[in-house]
């Protein structure tokens, strides 16, 4: 069952990613109920990481994780218009050219 969205602070997520990469992790999988809606519940709160300010947003999450040198794979990304902003990061090979996009496959009622 899906519940309400609850976003973690972006600086916490980026620090966790940084720790994982320093420990030897080669791929970071971002998995959530709706990764493209990251930060909506906290009104896109800002936080500092590596002397830079990041907003709790999908694109800032991708940008920050993409700077760590590991593969970054985004799961459960709905095709909202702002998701297109990640394409340049894919072209720069900072984020894998892969989005796990769920589609409603419910069969129509007979």
mmCIF file of C-alpha atoms in Angstrom:
data_model
loop_
_atom_site.group_PDB
_atom_site.id
_atom_site.type_symbol
_atom_site.label_atom_id
_atom_site.label_comp_id
_atom_site.label_asym_id
_atom_site.label_seq_id
_atom_site.Cartn_x
_atom_site.Cartn_y
_atom_site.Cartn_z
ATOM 1 C CA UNK A 1 0.000 0.000 0.000
ATOM 2 C CA UNK A 2 1.163 3.454 -0.778
ATOM 3 C CA UNK A 3 1.196 5.976 2.005
ATOM 4 C CA UNK A 4 1.868 9.673 2.013
ATOM 5 C CA UNK A 5 5.200 10.876 0.668
ATOM 6 C CA UNK A 6 7.943 11.423 3.239
ATOM 7 C CA UNK A 7 11.185 12.895 1.899
ATOM 8 C CA UNK A 8 14.510 12.546 3.690
ATOM 9 C CA UNK A 9 16.668 15.667 3.970
ATOM 10 C CA UNK A 10 18.750 15.998 0.836
ATOM 11 C CA UNK A 11 21.987 16.579 2.742
ATOM 12 C CA UNK A 12 21.436 13.306 4.644
ATOM 13 C CA UNK A 13 20.882 11.389 1.401
ATOM 14 C CA UNK A 14 23.937 12.940 -0.271
ATOM 15 C CA UNK A 15 26.142 12.230 2.756
ATOM 16 C CA UNK A 16 24.903 8.633 2.791
ATOM 17 C CA UNK A 17 25.742 8.288 -0.901
ATOM 18 C CA UNK A 18 29.161 9.776 -0.274
ATOM 19 C CA UNK A 19 29.838 7.294 2.566
ATOM 20 C CA UNK A 20 28.750 4.376 0.387
ATOM 21 C CA UNK A 21 31.012 5.407 -2.501
ATOM 22 C CA UNK A 22 33.968 5.885 -0.133
ATOM 23 C CA UNK A 23 33.276 2.346 1.153
ATOM 24 C CA UNK A 24 33.596 0.987 -2.397
ATOM 25 C CA UNK A 25 30.007 0.943 -3.667
ATOM 26 C CA UNK A 26 29.954 1.302 -7.465
ATOM 27 C CA UNK A 27 26.220 1.835 -8.076
ATOM 28 C CA UNK A 28 23.668 3.873 -6.145
ATOM 29 C CA UNK A 29 20.040 2.853 -6.589
ATOM 30 C CA UNK A 30 17.552 5.563 -5.719
ATOM 31 C CA UNK A 31 14.281 3.812 -4.933
ATOM 32 C CA UNK A 32 11.186 5.440 -3.531
ATOM 33 C CA UNK A 33 7.454 5.500 -3.930
ATOM 34 C CA UNK A 34 7.714 8.459 -6.338
ATOM 35 C CA UNK A 35 11.269 9.720 -6.779
ATOM 36 C CA UNK A 36 10.134 12.423 -9.207
ATOM 37 C CA UNK A 37 8.020 13.978 -6.397
ATOM 38 C CA UNK A 38 10.987 14.120 -4.021
ATOM 39 C CA UNK A 39 10.703 17.141 -1.752
ATOM 40 C CA UNK A 40 7.050 18.065 -2.378
ATOM 41 C CA UNK A 41 6.141 17.224 1.225
ATOM 42 C CA UNK A 42 8.917 19.442 2.671
ATOM 43 C CA UNK A 43 8.306 22.296 0.235
ATOM 44 C CA UNK A 44 11.685 21.648 -1.440
ATOM 45 C CA UNK A 45 13.671 22.594 1.689
ATOM 46 C CA UNK A 46 17.265 23.653 1.136
ATOM 47 C CA UNK A 47 20.327 22.180 2.835
ATOM 48 C CA UNK A 48 24.083 22.513 2.469
ATOM 49 C CA UNK A 49 26.408 19.748 1.310
ATOM 50 C CA UNK A 50 30.023 20.171 0.215
ATOM 51 C CA UNK A 51 29.770 23.953 0.626
ATOM 52 C CA UNK A 52 26.885 24.158 -1.834
ATOM 53 C CA UNK A 53 23.156 24.594 -1.286
ATOM 54 C CA UNK A 54 20.825 21.923 -2.640
ATOM 55 C CA UNK A 55 17.054 21.926 -2.684
ATOM 56 C CA UNK A 56 15.157 18.773 -1.824
ATOM 57 C CA UNK A 57 14.273 18.172 -5.485
ATOM 58 C CA UNK A 58 14.649 15.329 -7.947
ATOM 59 C CA UNK A 59 17.161 17.221 -10.111
ATOM 60 C CA UNK A 60 19.325 18.359 -7.184
ATOM 61 C CA UNK A 61 19.369 14.807 -5.847
ATOM 62 C CA UNK A 62 20.485 13.507 -9.251
ATOM 63 C CA UNK A 63 23.068 16.291 -9.587
ATOM 64 C CA UNK A 64 24.537 15.673 -6.128
ATOM 65 C CA UNK A 65 24.665 11.892 -6.389
ATOM 66 C CA UNK A 66 25.975 12.191 -9.936
ATOM 67 C CA UNK A 67 29.014 14.071 -8.650
ATOM 68 C CA UNK A 68 30.184 11.076 -6.585
ATOM 69 C CA UNK A 69 31.641 9.019 -9.438
ATOM 70 C CA UNK A 70 29.352 5.991 -8.992
ATOM 71 C CA UNK A 71 26.601 4.798 -11.287
ATOM 72 C CA UNK A 72 23.321 6.421 -10.262
ATOM 73 C CA UNK A 73 20.111 4.632 -11.208
ATOM 74 C CA UNK A 74 16.743 6.309 -10.526
ATOM 75 C CA UNK A 75 13.732 4.087 -9.787
ATOM 76 C CA UNK A 76 10.026 4.842 -9.761
ATOM 77 C CA UNK A 77 10.211 8.104 -11.664
ATOM 78 C CA UNK A 78 6.898 9.283 -13.024
ATOM 79 C CA UNK A 79 7.012 11.232 -16.307
ATOM 80 C CA UNK A 80 6.376 14.723 -14.908
ATOM 81 C CA UNK A 81 7.689 17.558 -17.123
ATOM 82 C CA UNK A 82 10.533 18.477 -14.732
ATOM 83 C CA UNK A 83 12.003 14.980 -15.072
ATOM 84 C CA UNK A 84 13.401 16.043 -18.466
ATOM 85 C CA UNK A 85 15.963 18.147 -16.552
ATOM 86 C CA UNK A 86 17.905 14.947 -15.784
ATOM 87 C CA UNK A 87 18.657 14.254 -19.479
ATOM 88 C CA UNK A 88 21.765 16.518 -19.602
ATOM 89 C CA UNK A 89 23.136 14.668 -16.554
ATOM 90 C CA UNK A 90 22.613 11.436 -18.458
ATOM 91 C CA UNK A 91 24.431 12.868 -21.479
ATOM 92 C CA UNK A 92 27.334 13.834 -19.171
ATOM 93 C CA UNK A 93 27.343 10.260 -17.782
ATOM 94 C CA UNK A 94 26.648 11.491 -14.250
ATOM 95 C CA UNK A 95 23.373 9.573 -14.060
ATOM 96 C CA UNK A 96 22.701 6.341 -15.922
ATOM 97 C CA UNK A 97 20.460 6.738 -18.976
ATOM 98 C CA UNK A 98 17.867 4.638 -17.212
ATOM 99 C CA UNK A 99 14.636 5.591 -15.471
ATOM 100 C CA UNK A 100 12.378 2.989 -13.935
ATOM 101 C CA UNK A 101 8.957 4.380 -14.869
ATOM 102 C CA UNK A 102 5.900 2.585 -13.492
ATOM 103 C CA UNK A 103 2.890 2.438 -15.750
ATOM 104 C CA UNK A 104 -0.624 1.567 -14.725
ATOM 105 C CA UNK A 105 -1.249 -1.870 -16.169
ATOM 106 C CA UNK A 106 -4.617 -2.433 -14.556
ATOM 107 C CA UNK A 107 -6.868 -4.220 -16.994
ATOM 108 C CA UNK A 108 -10.111 -2.424 -17.876
ATOM 109 C CA UNK A 109 -13.279 -3.743 -16.256
ATOM 110 C CA UNK A 110 -15.255 -6.160 -18.404
#
